[in-house]
Coordinates of C-alpha atoms and ligand atoms in Angstrom, one line a residue:
M1 CA 79.5 -142.6 22.2
K2 CA 76.2 -143.9 23.5
K3 CA 74.6 -140.5 23.5
S4 CA 75.4 -140.4 19.5
I5 CA 74.0 -143.9 19.1
L6 CA 70.8 -142.4 20.8
I7 CA 70.5 -139.5 18.5
L8 CA 71.0 -141.7 15.5
F9 CA 68.4 -144.1 16.7
G10 CA 66.3 -140.8 17.5
V11 CA 66.7 -139.7 14.2
L12 CA 65.9 -143.1 12.5
F13 CA 62.7 -143.3 14.4
V14 CA 61.7 -139.8 13.4
L15 CA 62.4 -140.7 9.5
S16 CA 60.4 -143.6 9.8
C17 CA 57.3 -141.8 11.3
V18 CA 57.8 -139.3 8.2
E19 CA 58.0 -142.2 5.9
T20 CA 54.7 -143.9 7.4
K21 CA 52.8 -140.4 7.5
K22 CA 53.7 -140.3 3.5
E23 CA 52.7 -143.5 2.9
E24 CA 49.3 -143.0 4.9
K25 CA 48.9 -139.8 3.0
E26 CA 49.7 -141.5 -0.4
V27 CA 46.8 -144.4 0.5
N28 CA 44.3 -141.5 1.6
E29 CA 45.2 -139.7 -1.7
V30 CA 44.2 -142.8 -3.5
S31 CA 41.0 -143.7 -1.6
K32 CA 40.0 -140.0 -1.9
K33 CA 40.1 -140.1 -5.8
P34 CA 36.5 -140.3 -7.0
N35 CA 34.9 -143.3 -8.1
I36 CA 33.8 -142.9 -12.0
V37 CA 30.7 -144.5 -13.5
V38 CA 29.4 -144.2 -16.9
I39 CA 25.9 -145.5 -17.3
Y40 CA 25.6 -146.0 -21.1
L41 CA 22.1 -146.8 -22.7
D42 CA 21.6 -148.3 -26.1
D43 CA 19.6 -146.3 -28.7
L44 CA 18.1 -144.1 -26.1
G45 CA 17.0 -140.6 -27.7
Y46 CA 17.1 -137.0 -26.9
G47 CA 13.4 -136.8 -26.0
D48 CA 13.1 -140.3 -24.3
L49 CA 13.4 -138.8 -20.6
S50 CA 11.1 -136.6 -18.7
A51 CA 14.2 -134.6 -17.8
Y52 CA 14.7 -133.8 -21.3
G53 CA 10.8 -132.8 -21.7
A54 CA 8.9 -136.1 -22.4
T55 CA 5.2 -135.7 -21.1
E56 CA 4.2 -139.2 -22.3
I57 CA 6.7 -141.2 -20.2
S58 CA 8.3 -140.9 -16.7
T59 CA 11.9 -141.6 -15.8
P60 CA 12.0 -140.3 -12.1
N61 CA 15.6 -141.9 -11.4
I62 CA 17.4 -140.6 -14.2
D63 CA 15.3 -137.3 -13.9
A64 CA 16.9 -137.3 -10.3
L65 CA 20.3 -137.3 -11.7
A66 CA 19.5 -134.7 -14.2
S67 CA 18.0 -132.2 -11.3
G68 CA 20.7 -133.0 -8.8
G69 CA 23.5 -132.8 -11.5
L70 CA 24.3 -131.0 -14.6
K71 CA 22.0 -131.6 -17.7
F72 CA 24.0 -130.9 -21.0
T73 CA 21.8 -129.8 -23.8
N74 CA 24.7 -130.2 -26.5
G75 CA 25.9 -133.2 -25.3
Y76 CA 27.1 -135.4 -28.3
A77 CA 27.8 -139.1 -28.8
S78 CA 30.6 -139.6 -31.6
S79 CA 28.1 -141.5 -34.0
A80 CA 25.0 -142.6 -34.8
T81 CA 25.4 -146.1 -34.3
C82 CA 26.8 -148.4 -31.7
T83 CA 30.4 -149.5 -32.3
P84 CA 31.8 -146.0 -33.4
S85 CA 30.2 -144.2 -30.4
R86 CA 31.6 -147.0 -27.9
Y87 CA 34.9 -146.8 -29.8
A88 CA 35.1 -143.3 -29.2
L89 CA 33.9 -143.3 -25.3
L90 CA 36.6 -145.7 -24.6
T91 CA 39.7 -144.6 -26.6
G92 CA 39.1 -140.7 -27.0
M93 CA 39.4 -141.0 -30.7
Y94 CA 37.4 -140.0 -33.8
P95 CA 35.7 -143.4 -34.7
W96 CA 36.3 -142.2 -38.4
K97 CA 39.9 -142.6 -38.0
N98 CA 39.2 -146.3 -37.5
K99 CA 38.0 -148.0 -40.7
S100 CA 36.8 -151.0 -38.6
A101 CA 34.6 -148.9 -36.4
K102 CA 31.3 -149.8 -37.9
I103 CA 28.4 -151.8 -36.4
L104 CA 30.0 -155.3 -35.9
P105 CA 29.0 -158.8 -36.2
G106 CA 29.3 -161.1 -33.0
T107 CA 32.3 -162.6 -34.7
A108 CA 34.3 -159.2 -35.5
P109 CA 37.8 -159.3 -33.7
L110 CA 38.5 -156.4 -31.5
I111 CA 39.0 -153.3 -32.9
I112 CA 40.6 -151.4 -30.1
S113 CA 44.6 -152.1 -30.3
T114 CA 45.9 -153.5 -27.1
E115 CA 48.6 -150.7 -27.4
Q116 CA 46.2 -148.1 -27.4
Q117 CA 45.2 -145.6 -24.6
T118 CA 41.8 -146.4 -23.1
L119 CA 39.6 -144.4 -20.4
P120 CA 40.0 -147.8 -18.1
K121 CA 43.7 -148.4 -19.0
M122 CA 44.5 -144.6 -17.9
L123 CA 42.4 -145.0 -14.6
K124 CA 44.0 -148.5 -13.8
K125 CA 47.4 -147.0 -14.0
E126 CA 46.3 -144.4 -11.3
G127 CA 45.1 -147.3 -9.0
Y128 CA 41.8 -147.6 -9.8
D129 CA 39.9 -151.1 -10.2
T130 CA 38.0 -151.2 -13.5
A131 CA 34.8 -153.1 -14.9
I132 CA 32.6 -153.2 -17.4
I133 CA 29.1 -154.9 -17.2
G134 CA 26.8 -155.0 -19.9
K135 CA 27.1 -154.4 -23.7
W136 CA 30.6 -154.7 -25.2
H137 CA 30.3 -154.6 -29.1
L138 CA 33.6 -153.8 -29.9
G139 CA 34.6 -157.1 -31.2
L140 CA 36.6 -159.9 -29.6
G141 CA 39.7 -162.0 -30.4
T142 CA 41.9 -161.5 -33.6
G143 CA 40.4 -163.3 -36.1
F144 CA 38.6 -166.8 -35.6
V145 CA 36.9 -166.8 -32.5
N146 CA 36.7 -170.3 -30.5
W147 CA 34.1 -169.4 -27.8
N148 CA 34.7 -172.8 -26.0
E149 CA 38.0 -171.5 -24.8
R150 CA 39.2 -168.2 -23.2
V151 CA 38.1 -165.4 -26.0
S152 CA 40.8 -162.8 -25.9
P153 CA 41.7 -160.2 -26.8
G154 CA 38.7 -158.4 -25.3
P155 CA 38.0 -156.1 -22.5
N156 CA 40.4 -157.4 -20.0
E157 CA 43.2 -156.9 -22.7
V158 CA 42.2 -153.0 -23.0
G159 CA 41.9 -151.8 -19.7
F160 CA 39.2 -153.7 -17.6
D161 CA 40.1 -155.7 -14.6
E162 CA 36.8 -157.3 -14.9
S163 CA 34.3 -157.7 -17.4
Y164 CA 30.9 -159.3 -17.5
I165 CA 29.7 -158.7 -21.3
L166 CA 27.3 -159.8 -24.0
A167 CA 29.4 -159.8 -27.0
A168 CA 27.8 -157.6 -29.7
T169 CA 24.1 -156.7 -29.2
Q170 CA 21.1 -158.5 -27.9
D171 CA 19.6 -159.3 -31.4
R172 CA 23.0 -161.1 -32.6
V173 CA 24.5 -164.2 -31.5
P174 CA 26.3 -165.6 -29.6
T175 CA 23.5 -164.9 -27.1
V176 CA 25.6 -165.6 -24.0
Y177 CA 27.5 -164.0 -21.2
I178 CA 31.0 -164.1 -21.4
K179 CA 33.0 -163.3 -17.9
D180 CA 36.5 -162.4 -18.2
G181 CA 36.6 -163.8 -21.7
Y182 CA 34.9 -167.2 -20.6
V183 CA 31.2 -167.9 -21.6
V184 CA 29.3 -168.3 -18.5
N185 CA 27.5 -171.7 -17.8
L186 CA 29.3 -173.4 -21.1
D187 CA 28.6 -177.0 -20.7
P188 CA 32.1 -178.6 -23.0
N189 CA 29.6 -181.4 -23.8
D190 CA 27.7 -178.7 -25.7
P191 CA 30.2 -176.5 -27.5
I192 CA 29.2 -173.3 -29.2
E193 CA 29.5 -172.9 -32.8
I194 CA 28.8 -169.5 -34.7
N195 CA 28.7 -168.3 -38.2
Y196 CA 27.4 -165.2 -39.6
E197 CA 27.4 -166.7 -43.2
T198 CA 25.7 -170.0 -43.4
N199 CA 23.5 -172.0 -41.1
F200 CA 24.3 -175.2 -39.2
E201 CA 22.7 -178.3 -40.5
G202 CA 19.2 -179.0 -39.1
Q203 CA 18.9 -175.6 -37.1
P204 CA 15.9 -173.9 -37.3
T205 CA 15.6 -170.3 -38.2
G206 CA 13.5 -167.2 -38.2
K207 CA 13.1 -167.6 -41.9
D208 CA 11.7 -171.1 -42.4
N209 CA 10.4 -171.9 -38.7
P210 CA 8.0 -169.0 -38.1
E211 CA 6.1 -171.3 -35.9
L212 CA 8.8 -171.3 -33.6
L213 CA 8.6 -167.7 -32.9
T214 CA 7.4 -165.3 -30.2
M215 CA 8.6 -162.1 -31.5
K216 CA 8.5 -161.7 -35.6
W217 CA 11.0 -160.1 -37.5
H218 CA 10.4 -157.4 -39.9
H219 CA 13.8 -156.8 -41.7
G220 CA 16.9 -158.8 -41.2
H221 CA 17.0 -161.0 -37.9
N222 CA 15.8 -164.0 -39.4
S223 CA 18.4 -166.4 -38.6
S224 CA 18.9 -168.6 -35.6
I225 CA 16.3 -168.7 -32.8
V226 CA 16.9 -168.0 -29.2
N227 CA 14.0 -168.0 -26.6
G228 CA 11.6 -167.6 -29.4
I229 CA 13.4 -164.5 -30.8
P230 CA 15.0 -164.7 -34.4
R231 CA 18.6 -163.2 -34.3
I232 CA 21.2 -162.0 -36.3
G233 CA 24.0 -164.7 -37.3
Y234 CA 23.7 -168.5 -36.7
M235 CA 24.2 -170.1 -33.6
K236 CA 25.0 -173.9 -32.6
G237 CA 25.5 -175.5 -29.5
G238 CA 25.7 -173.7 -25.7
D239 CA 21.9 -174.2 -24.6
A240 CA 23.0 -174.2 -20.9
A241 CA 25.0 -170.9 -21.5
K242 CA 22.3 -169.0 -23.1
W243 CA 20.7 -165.8 -21.5
S244 CA 17.4 -165.5 -20.7
D245 CA 16.3 -162.0 -22.3
I246 CA 13.4 -160.9 -19.7
D247 CA 16.0 -161.3 -17.0
M248 CA 19.1 -159.5 -18.7
A249 CA 18.3 -156.1 -16.9
D250 CA 18.1 -157.7 -13.6
H251 CA 21.1 -159.7 -14.3
F252 CA 23.6 -157.1 -15.1
L253 CA 21.9 -154.7 -12.1
E254 CA 22.9 -157.6 -9.8
K255 CA 26.5 -157.7 -11.5
T256 CA 26.8 -154.1 -10.7
K257 CA 25.5 -154.5 -7.0
T258 CA 28.1 -157.1 -6.2
Y259 CA 30.9 -154.9 -8.1
I260 CA 30.2 -151.9 -6.1
K261 CA 29.6 -153.9 -2.8
S262 CA 33.3 -155.6 -3.2
H263 CA 34.9 -152.4 -4.5
K264 CA 33.7 -149.7 -2.3
D265 CA 36.9 -149.4 -0.4
K266 CA 39.2 -148.7 -3.4
P267 CA 38.4 -146.1 -6.4
F268 CA 36.7 -147.7 -9.1
F269 CA 35.9 -147.2 -12.7
L270 CA 32.5 -149.0 -13.4
Y271 CA 31.1 -148.7 -17.2
Y272 CA 27.3 -150.0 -16.9
A273 CA 26.5 -150.4 -20.5
M274 CA 22.8 -151.1 -20.5
Q275 CA 21.0 -153.1 -23.4
Q276 CA 18.0 -150.9 -23.3
P277 CA 16.1 -149.9 -25.5
H278 CA 17.9 -151.6 -28.2
V279 CA 15.9 -154.5 -29.9
P280 CA 14.7 -157.1 -29.0
R281 CA 13.0 -155.3 -26.3
T282 CA 12.5 -157.9 -23.7
P283 CA 11.0 -156.0 -20.4
H284 CA 10.8 -158.1 -17.3
P285 CA 7.1 -159.1 -16.9
R286 CA 7.4 -156.5 -14.0
F287 CA 7.7 -154.1 -16.5
V288 CA 5.4 -155.4 -19.5
G289 CA 2.6 -153.1 -20.6
K290 CA 3.5 -150.4 -17.9
S291 CA 4.4 -147.5 -20.4
G292 CA 1.2 -148.1 -22.4
M293 CA 3.5 -147.6 -25.6
G294 CA 4.9 -151.2 -26.1
P295 CA 7.9 -152.8 -25.5
R296 CA 10.1 -149.8 -26.2
G297 CA 8.8 -147.9 -23.4
D298 CA 8.3 -150.6 -21.1
V299 CA 12.2 -151.0 -21.5
I300 CA 13.0 -147.7 -20.9
L301 CA 11.0 -147.7 -17.4
E302 CA 12.9 -150.8 -16.8
A303 CA 16.3 -149.3 -17.4
D304 CA 14.9 -146.4 -15.0
W305 CA 14.2 -148.6 -12.2
C306 CA 17.5 -150.5 -12.5
I307 CA 19.5 -146.9 -12.5
G308 CA 17.4 -146.1 -9.4
E309 CA 18.5 -149.3 -7.6
F310 CA 22.4 -149.0 -9.0
I311 CA 22.1 -145.3 -7.4
K312 CA 20.7 -146.8 -4.0
T313 CA 23.4 -149.5 -4.1
L314 CA 26.2 -146.6 -4.3
E315 CA 24.3 -144.5 -1.5
V316 CA 23.7 -147.4 0.9
E317 CA 27.4 -148.7 0.2
G318 CA 28.6 -145.2 1.3
V319 CA 30.3 -144.2 -2.0
L320 CA 27.7 -142.0 -3.6
D321 CA 29.0 -138.6 -2.2
N322 CA 32.5 -139.8 -3.9
T323 CA 31.2 -141.1 -7.2
L324 CA 31.4 -138.9 -10.4
I325 CA 28.3 -140.4 -12.2
I326 CA 28.3 -139.9 -16.4
F327 CA 24.8 -140.9 -17.9
S328 CA 24.5 -141.0 -21.6
S329 CA 23.5 -143.0 -24.6
D330 CA 25.2 -144.2 -27.8
N331 CA 23.3 -143.4 -30.4
G332 CA 19.6 -141.8 -31.4
P333 CA 16.4 -143.6 -31.4
V334 CA 14.8 -146.1 -33.7
L335 CA 11.2 -147.6 -33.1
N336 CA 11.3 -150.5 -35.8
D337 CA 14.5 -151.8 -36.0
G338 CA 13.9 -155.2 -37.5
Y339 CA 11.2 -156.8 -35.0
F340 CA 7.5 -156.2 -35.0
D341 CA 7.0 -155.4 -31.4
D342 CA 4.4 -152.5 -31.7
S343 CA 6.9 -149.8 -30.5
D344 CA 5.8 -147.8 -33.6
T345 CA 2.1 -148.6 -33.7
K346 CA 1.8 -148.0 -29.9
I347 CA 3.9 -144.8 -29.7
G348 CA 0.9 -142.4 -29.3
K349 CA 2.1 -138.8 -28.5
H350 CA 5.8 -139.7 -27.2
T351 CA 8.5 -138.3 -29.4
P352 CA 11.6 -140.3 -28.6
A353 CA 13.8 -137.6 -30.6
G354 CA 12.2 -134.7 -28.9
V355 CA 12.4 -132.0 -31.1
L356 CA 15.2 -133.1 -33.3
R357 CA 15.2 -134.4 -36.8
G358 CA 16.6 -137.8 -37.7
G359 CA 17.1 -140.7 -35.5
K360 CA 19.3 -143.5 -35.4
Y361 CA 21.7 -143.9 -38.2
S362 CA 20.9 -140.6 -39.1
L363 CA 23.5 -137.4 -39.5
F364 CA 20.7 -134.9 -38.6
E365 CA 20.7 -134.0 -34.9
A366 CA 18.7 -136.9 -33.1
G367 CA 21.1 -139.5 -34.4
I368 CA 24.1 -138.0 -32.5
R369 CA 22.9 -135.5 -29.8
M370 CA 22.0 -137.4 -26.4
P371 CA 20.8 -137.0 -23.1
F372 CA 23.9 -136.4 -21.1
I373 CA 24.1 -135.8 -17.5
T374 CA 27.1 -135.5 -15.2
Y375 CA 26.3 -136.0 -11.2
W376 CA 28.6 -135.7 -8.1
K377 CA 27.1 -135.1 -5.2
G378 CA 28.2 -132.1 -3.4
Q379 CA 30.7 -131.3 -6.2
I380 CA 28.4 -130.7 -9.4
Q381 CA 26.2 -127.6 -8.8
P382 CA 22.7 -128.6 -10.0
G383 CA 21.9 -126.9 -13.5
V384 CA 21.8 -127.0 -17.0
S385 CA 24.7 -126.6 -19.3
D386 CA 24.6 -125.6 -23.3
A387 CA 28.5 -126.5 -23.6
L388 CA 29.1 -128.4 -26.7
V389 CA 30.6 -131.7 -25.1
C390 CA 31.3 -135.1 -26.6
Q391 CA 31.5 -138.5 -25.1
M392 CA 35.0 -138.6 -26.8
D393 CA 36.0 -135.8 -24.6
L394 CA 35.6 -137.8 -21.1
L395 CA 39.0 -139.4 -21.7
A396 CA 41.0 -136.2 -21.5
S397 CA 39.0 -134.6 -19.1
I398 CA 38.9 -137.5 -16.7
A399 CA 42.7 -137.6 -17.1
K400 CA 42.7 -133.8 -15.7
L401 CA 40.3 -134.9 -12.9
V402 CA 42.9 -137.8 -11.7
G403 CA 45.8 -135.8 -12.6
V404 CA 47.4 -137.6 -15.8
E405 CA 49.1 -135.7 -18.5
E406 CA 47.3 -136.9 -21.3
N407 CA 47.9 -135.4 -25.1
S408 CA 45.1 -136.9 -27.0
T409 CA 44.5 -135.1 -30.3
D410 CA 40.6 -135.6 -30.6
S411 CA 39.6 -136.0 -27.0
K412 CA 39.4 -132.3 -25.7
E413 CA 39.9 -131.6 -21.8
L414 CA 36.6 -129.9 -20.7
L415 CA 36.7 -131.0 -17.2
E416 CA 35.2 -127.2 -16.1
A417 CA 32.6 -127.9 -18.4
F418 CA 31.6 -131.5 -17.3
L419 CA 31.7 -130.3 -13.6
G420 CA 29.7 -127.2 -14.3
K421 CA 32.4 -124.6 -13.5
S422 CA 32.5 -123.4 -16.8
D423 CA 30.0 -123.2 -19.9
E424 CA 32.7 -123.2 -22.5
G425 CA 32.8 -126.5 -24.4
R426 CA 34.3 -127.5 -27.8
E427 CA 34.2 -125.2 -31.0
D428 CA 34.1 -127.9 -33.2
L429 CA 33.1 -131.6 -33.4
I430 CA 33.0 -133.8 -36.4
I431 CA 30.0 -136.1 -36.0
E432 CA 29.5 -139.4 -37.6
A433 CA 26.6 -141.8 -39.2
T434 CA 27.2 -144.9 -41.0
S435 CA 30.6 -143.8 -42.3
R436 CA 29.3 -140.2 -43.5
T437 CA 30.5 -137.2 -41.4
A438 CA 29.5 -133.6 -40.6
L439 CA 30.6 -130.6 -38.7
R440 CA 29.2 -128.9 -36.1
S441 CA 31.0 -125.3 -35.4
G442 CA 29.5 -123.3 -32.9
D443 CA 25.9 -122.9 -33.6
W444 CA 26.2 -124.3 -37.1
L445 CA 25.9 -127.7 -38.5
Y446 CA 27.0 -128.6 -41.8
I447 CA 26.4 -131.6 -43.9
P448 CA 28.1 -132.1 -47.1
S449 CA 26.3 -133.8 -50.0
Y450 CA 26.1 -137.3 -49.7
K451 CA 24.4 -139.7 -52.1
G452 CA 21.8 -142.2 -51.2
P453 CA 18.2 -142.6 -50.1
E454 CA 17.0 -139.5 -48.0
V455 CA 15.1 -142.0 -45.6
N456 CA 15.6 -145.4 -44.5
T457 CA 12.3 -147.0 -45.1
Q458 CA 12.9 -149.9 -43.4
V459 CA 13.4 -147.8 -40.1
N460 CA 11.8 -144.8 -41.5
I461 CA 14.4 -142.5 -40.5
E462 CA 15.8 -139.7 -42.5
L463 CA 19.3 -140.1 -43.0
G464 CA 20.7 -136.6 -44.0
N465 CA 21.4 -137.7 -47.5
S466 CA 20.9 -134.8 -50.0
D467 CA 21.9 -133.8 -53.6
V468 CA 22.8 -130.1 -52.1
P469 CA 24.7 -129.7 -49.0
L470 CA 22.7 -128.8 -45.9
L471 CA 23.5 -126.1 -43.6
Y472 CA 21.7 -125.2 -40.3
N473 CA 21.6 -122.7 -37.7
L474 CA 21.0 -124.8 -34.7
K475 CA 20.4 -122.0 -32.4
Q476 CA 17.5 -120.8 -34.4
D477 CA 16.5 -123.7 -35.7
L478 CA 17.0 -126.9 -33.4
S479 CA 14.6 -128.8 -35.7
Q480 CA 16.7 -128.4 -38.9
T481 CA 13.8 -127.3 -40.9
T482 CA 15.6 -124.8 -43.3
N483 CA 18.4 -125.2 -45.0
L484 CA 20.5 -122.3 -45.5
Y485 CA 23.1 -123.4 -47.9
E486 CA 21.9 -121.6 -50.9
S487 CA 20.7 -118.3 -48.7
N488 CA 24.2 -118.0 -47.0
P489 CA 26.8 -118.9 -49.2
E490 CA 29.7 -117.4 -47.3
K491 CA 28.8 -119.7 -44.1
A492 CA 28.5 -122.7 -46.3
K493 CA 32.2 -121.9 -47.8
E494 CA 33.5 -121.2 -44.4
M495 CA 31.9 -124.5 -42.9
H496 CA 32.9 -126.7 -46.0
A497 CA 36.5 -125.3 -45.6
K498 CA 36.5 -126.1 -41.9
F499 CA 35.1 -129.8 -42.3
I500 CA 37.8 -130.5 -45.0
K501 CA 40.7 -129.2 -42.5
L502 CA 39.2 -131.4 -39.6
R503 CA 38.0 -134.3 -41.5
G504 CA 40.2 -134.4 -44.7
E505 CA 39.8 -134.5 -48.4
D506 CA 38.8 -138.0 -48.5
Y507 CA 35.7 -137.8 -46.6
N508 CA 33.3 -139.0 -49.2
V509 CA 35.8 -142.2 -50.2
T510 CA 34.5 -144.7 -47.8
Q511 CA 30.9 -143.6 -47.6
K512 CA 28.7 -146.8 -47.8
L513 CA 25.3 -147.6 -46.1
E514 CA 26.0 -150.3 -43.4
L515 CA 22.5 -151.4 -42.9
K516 CA 22.7 -154.9 -43.2
Ligands
NG6_601 C1 21.6 -153.2 -37.7 C2 20.5 -154.3 -37.5 C3 19.8 -153.4 -36.3 C4 20.7 -153.1 -35.2 C5 21.8 -152.4 -35.8 C6 23.1 -152.3 -34.5 C7 19.3 -155.4 -39.1 C8 18.4 -155.2 -40.4 N1 19.5 -153.9 -38.5 O1 22.2 -153.6 -38.9 O2 18.8 -154.1 -35.7 O3 21.1 -154.3 -34.6 O4 22.4 -152.9 -36.7 O5 22.7 -151.3 -33.7 O6 20.0 -156.3 -39.0 S1 23.7 -150.6 -32.7 O7 22.9 -149.8 -31.8 O8 24.2 -151.7 -31.8 O9 24.4 -149.8 -33.4
CA602 CA1 22.9 -148.4 -29.9

C-alpha cells in the first residue's frame, strides 16, 4: 500500500515537472518571437535617401539599415496618399475597396472596422504588446468627436494596446497629442472645439491675419493659426495641449525609447509613424539649415538622426538582434504642398523622386514606389531585392513569421522575399492615387485613361491623367518616358483585361480628384 502511494506521488511529481517544463518552453517560445518594428515616414520619396542614390543629402542611419539589411527596389506603398496607404499597411486590404480610405480631415470617423483583422490585432493574439507612436490619419470616433472626453474608437480599438498619436496630419487641426484616446495636457477649463467648415467667432485665421504668421501658406492651409503656422481646419481652445512643432520629432522619439525600455522583456510590435517630411516642415533648431536645401532636407536629416537614436536604443536595451525592422514611406514626395517654405527654391540638384516620374498624388511610379527596407540583424542577409512587394503584404507575411494561419485576399504571403530567402515577389499589384487605379504586372505598368489635368499645377506634379491609356515597360523604361500603348496593342489589351479582372469594371466610377 505504502509502496503504491509512493509510486503515485512519484508519478505525480514527474508529471508536474513535465508540466512546468512545458510552461517554461511556452514562455521561452513567446519570448523568442521577434519584436517587429515598422518605421514609416510621411511623403519620403524614392530618391530621398543616399542609400537609394541621393548624392545631395546624406542619411547615414537609414543607409545603415539598407546596407545591413535588404533594400527593395520594387517596394510599393498601396497608394500615392497617406490614409489609403496606412489603411492597407494595417489591414492588408486594398484601400480602393474602402470608399472612405481617402485623405481624411481631422474630424473624420475611424475607417477601420473594429471587426476587421489588423496587423497589431493579429500580433496581440500571439502574445505581443502593440503600440503606435506618431501619425494616425485613419479617423477617430464614429461621427461627431468630443475632444474633451475619451476619443474612441481609435487605434486602441483596432489592436494597439498603447497609442500616442497625432490625429490626422501636422497641417490639420486638432494640433494636439492623443494618448490612448485622451488629449494630452488638456485643461478642462479650456475645452477644444474643432470645425472643418466654419471658424469660431473672433479666432484669427491664416487668411485674414497674415501678420500673425511665421510660415506663409501657398494653397489651402489658411484656417486656424497654431504656433504661427496656418493649418487646415478651425480649432478653438486647448491652448495648454497644443504641441510644439519644432519638438515633435524629439517628442515621438522619446516616447519610442520609453516604450522599448519598458517592453524589452516581451515581444512587441511598434509602429513608429514619423511625421517627416510632410508639411509643415518644422525642423528642430539643431537641424535648421543643415541640409542646405531648406526645411524639407533639414527634416529628412532630423528623421535620419531620430532613426539612429531609435536603433541605438534597441541595441543598448539588448533587443536589436531579435527585432525585425521594416522601413518605408506612405507615399511619394512633394516640394510645395501648400506652404512657402523654400523647399522648392532651395532644392538644387536633389531629386526626391530619384529617376522616377511623378510624385505624391500621382499614378506614375514616384507616387507609390517607395524606399523599402527590411532589417534583422543576423537573420536577413544584406543585399538588394528586386522582388515586387507591397506594404499591404506585411500582414500575411508577418502572420507566417509568427505562425498564424491568415487567409487574406489582398495581402500576399511573401515572407521569404521579405527575409531575402527568395527574390520571388507578387506578379500583379493594383496601385492607387486619389481614387484612380492602375496595374503593375511583371515588368509592365498600365494606367487606364483618366480625365482630369495632366499636371496638378499647385504642387507641380504630373498626375498620370491622359486621353489615351498609358503603358510602360518599367524594366526598360523606369522613368516612364515612352508610352507603348499604341505600339504594343497586344500587351495593352492583355493588361487592360487583367486590370478589369482584378479591379472590376467600375474602376472609373469613383474617380474624382481629392486635392482640397
Ligand atoms: C492635401 C493638403 C496637403 C496634405 C495632403 C495630405 C491642401 C491644399 N493640401 O489636401 O497639404 O495635407 O492633403 O497629405 O490642403 S497626406 O500625406 O496625409 O496624404
Ligand atoms: Ca503622406
